[in-house]
Amino acid sequence: GATHRAWWARKSVDPTYRILIFETGGIPMAVQTFFDIRKGDSACWGFYMTDNVPKHPAAMFEIWAHVEVASIAYAFDHLRVNELLCEILRQNAVVSRWHKYFGFTTRDPSISANAAKHDLIVLGCDIGEYTRRVNSGAMLELHNIDIEVDPRDA
């Protein structure tokens, strides 16, 4: 209700926050959030899959890979940050390995106000790693992704 509308009214104009919807064939597959955006410096990021994601593991991982690559590309190509950070529950080793596969490495948890309180690890990917991966062809999924850019980031 009113609380959500007020929250959205604030977030939709907040220069440090973005919400993006990842779609396949017009069907929402994931909600991507970027927060604590500091252009030229860093941003934090996370995403959540919707109930529309196929349950078959191969199809699910394909969408997960596209969401990951689209998010990383958006951060560096459109938000123009030098580092993309994410926080992961320490016990969620699968997600940690997945992000590391895409170039993230472990960061000092003291950079996060949430890490100690919620037993999180902090991972980051910098623009140099992103550029190396794009130039080496490791981000091939980018060729199959159309990114609609928030007007604030155009």
Coordinates of C-alpha atoms in Angstrom, one line a residue:
G1 CA 0.0 0.0 0.0
A2 CA 1.0 3.5 0.9
T3 CA 4.2 2.4 2.6
H4 CA 5.5 0.7 -0.6
R5 CA 4.4 3.7 -2.8
A6 CA 6.3 6.1 -0.5
W7 CA 9.4 3.8 -0.6
W8 CA 9.3 3.6 -4.4
A9 CA 8.8 7.3 -4.7
R10 CA 12.1 7.8 -2.7
K11 CA 14.1 5.0 -4.4
S12 CA 13.0 5.9 -8.0
V13 CA 14.9 9.2 -7.7
D14 CA 17.6 8.1 -5.3
P15 CA 20.9 8.6 -7.2
T16 CA 22.6 5.8 -5.2
Y17 CA 20.0 3.2 -5.9
R18 CA 18.7 1.3 -9.0
I19 CA 16.2 -1.5 -9.4
L20 CA 16.3 -3.4 -12.7
I21 CA 14.1 -6.3 -13.9
F22 CA 15.8 -9.0 -16.0
E23 CA 13.4 -10.5 -18.5
T24 CA 13.5 -13.3 -21.0
G25 CA 10.9 -13.1 -23.7
G26 CA 9.0 -10.4 -21.8
I27 CA 8.8 -12.6 -18.6
P28 CA 10.4 -11.3 -15.5
M29 CA 13.2 -13.7 -14.3
A30 CA 15.1 -11.6 -11.7
V31 CA 15.1 -8.4 -9.8
Q32 CA 18.5 -6.7 -9.7
T33 CA 19.3 -4.1 -7.1
F34 CA 22.3 -1.8 -7.1
F35 CA 22.8 0.3 -4.0
D36 CA 25.4 2.6 -2.4
I37 CA 26.3 3.7 -5.9
R38 CA 29.2 6.0 -6.0
K39 CA 30.0 6.8 -9.6
G40 CA 33.7 6.4 -10.3
D41 CA 34.1 4.4 -7.2
S42 CA 31.9 1.4 -6.2
A43 CA 28.4 0.0 -5.9
C44 CA 26.9 -2.9 -4.0
W45 CA 24.7 -5.3 -5.9
G46 CA 22.4 -8.3 -5.4
F47 CA 19.6 -10.1 -7.3
Y48 CA 16.7 -12.3 -6.6
M49 CA 15.2 -14.9 -9.0
T50 CA 11.5 -14.8 -9.6
D51 CA 9.2 -17.8 -9.5
N52 CA 9.2 -17.7 -13.3
V53 CA 12.7 -19.2 -13.5
P54 CA 12.6 -22.7 -14.9
K55 CA 13.1 -25.4 -12.3
H56 CA 15.3 -27.6 -14.6
P57 CA 18.9 -27.0 -13.4
A58 CA 20.4 -26.4 -16.9
A59 CA 17.8 -23.8 -17.8
M60 CA 18.0 -22.2 -14.3
F61 CA 21.8 -21.9 -14.5
E62 CA 21.6 -20.4 -18.0
I63 CA 19.3 -17.6 -16.7
W64 CA 21.5 -17.2 -13.6
A65 CA 24.6 -16.7 -15.9
H66 CA 22.8 -14.1 -18.0
V67 CA 21.6 -12.2 -14.9
E68 CA 25.1 -12.3 -13.5
V69 CA 26.8 -11.0 -16.7
A70 CA 24.1 -8.4 -17.3
S71 CA 24.5 -7.1 -13.8
I72 CA 28.3 -6.9 -14.0
A73 CA 28.1 -5.2 -17.4
Y74 CA 25.6 -2.7 -16.2
A75 CA 27.7 -1.8 -13.2
F76 CA 30.8 -1.1 -15.2
D77 CA 29.4 0.1 -18.5
H78 CA 26.5 2.2 -17.3
L79 CA 26.9 3.0 -13.6
R80 CA 30.6 3.7 -14.3
V81 CA 32.0 2.3 -11.1
N82 CA 35.5 0.8 -10.6
E83 CA 34.4 -1.9 -8.3
L84 CA 31.2 -4.0 -7.8
L85 CA 30.6 -5.5 -4.4
C86 CA 28.2 -8.1 -3.1
E87 CA 27.5 -9.6 0.3
I88 CA 26.8 -13.4 0.7
L89 CA 25.8 -15.4 3.7
R90 CA 28.9 -17.3 4.8
Q91 CA 27.2 -20.7 4.6
N92 CA 26.1 -20.1 1.0
A93 CA 29.2 -21.6 -0.6
V94 CA 27.4 -22.3 -3.9
V95 CA 26.6 -18.6 -4.5
S96 CA 30.1 -17.6 -3.4
R97 CA 31.7 -20.0 -5.9
W98 CA 29.4 -18.9 -8.6
H99 CA 30.4 -15.2 -8.2
K100 CA 34.0 -16.1 -8.1
Y101 CA 33.6 -18.0 -11.4
F102 CA 32.6 -14.6 -12.9
G103 CA 35.7 -12.8 -11.5
F104 CA 34.7 -11.8 -8.0
T105 CA 37.3 -12.2 -5.2
T106 CA 37.1 -12.0 -1.5
R107 CA 37.3 -8.6 0.1
D108 CA 37.9 -7.4 3.6
P109 CA 34.6 -7.8 5.4
S110 CA 35.2 -4.7 7.4
I111 CA 34.1 -2.6 4.4
S112 CA 30.6 -3.8 5.1
A113 CA 28.5 -2.6 8.0
N114 CA 26.5 -5.8 7.7
A115 CA 29.2 -8.5 7.4
A116 CA 29.8 -9.2 11.1
K117 CA 26.2 -8.7 12.2
H118 CA 24.8 -11.2 9.6
D119 CA 27.9 -13.5 9.1
L120 CA 28.4 -12.4 5.5
I121 CA 31.4 -12.6 3.2
V122 CA 32.1 -9.7 0.9
L123 CA 33.1 -10.3 -2.7
G124 CA 34.2 -7.7 -5.3
C125 CA 35.0 -7.5 -8.9
D126 CA 37.0 -4.5 -10.3
I127 CA 36.9 -2.9 -13.7
G128 CA 40.3 -4.4 -14.6
E129 CA 39.0 -7.9 -14.1
Y130 CA 35.8 -7.1 -16.0
T131 CA 37.8 -5.6 -18.9
R132 CA 40.1 -8.7 -19.0
R133 CA 37.1 -11.0 -19.1
V134 CA 35.3 -9.0 -21.9
N135 CA 38.5 -8.8 -24.0
S136 CA 39.2 -12.5 -23.6
G137 CA 35.7 -13.6 -24.6
A138 CA 34.8 -14.9 -21.1
M139 CA 31.6 -12.8 -21.1
L140 CA 30.1 -14.2 -24.3
E141 CA 26.6 -14.1 -22.7
L142 CA 26.8 -10.3 -23.3
H143 CA 26.2 -10.9 -27.0
N144 CA 22.7 -12.4 -26.2
I145 CA 21.6 -9.7 -23.8
D146 CA 19.9 -6.4 -24.6
I147 CA 20.3 -4.0 -21.7
E148 CA 17.8 -1.2 -21.4
V149 CA 19.6 1.6 -19.5
D150 CA 18.0 3.7 -16.8
P151 CA 17.9 7.3 -18.2
R152 CA 20.0 8.4 -15.2
D153 CA 22.8 6.1 -16.4
A154 CA 22.6 6.9 -20.1

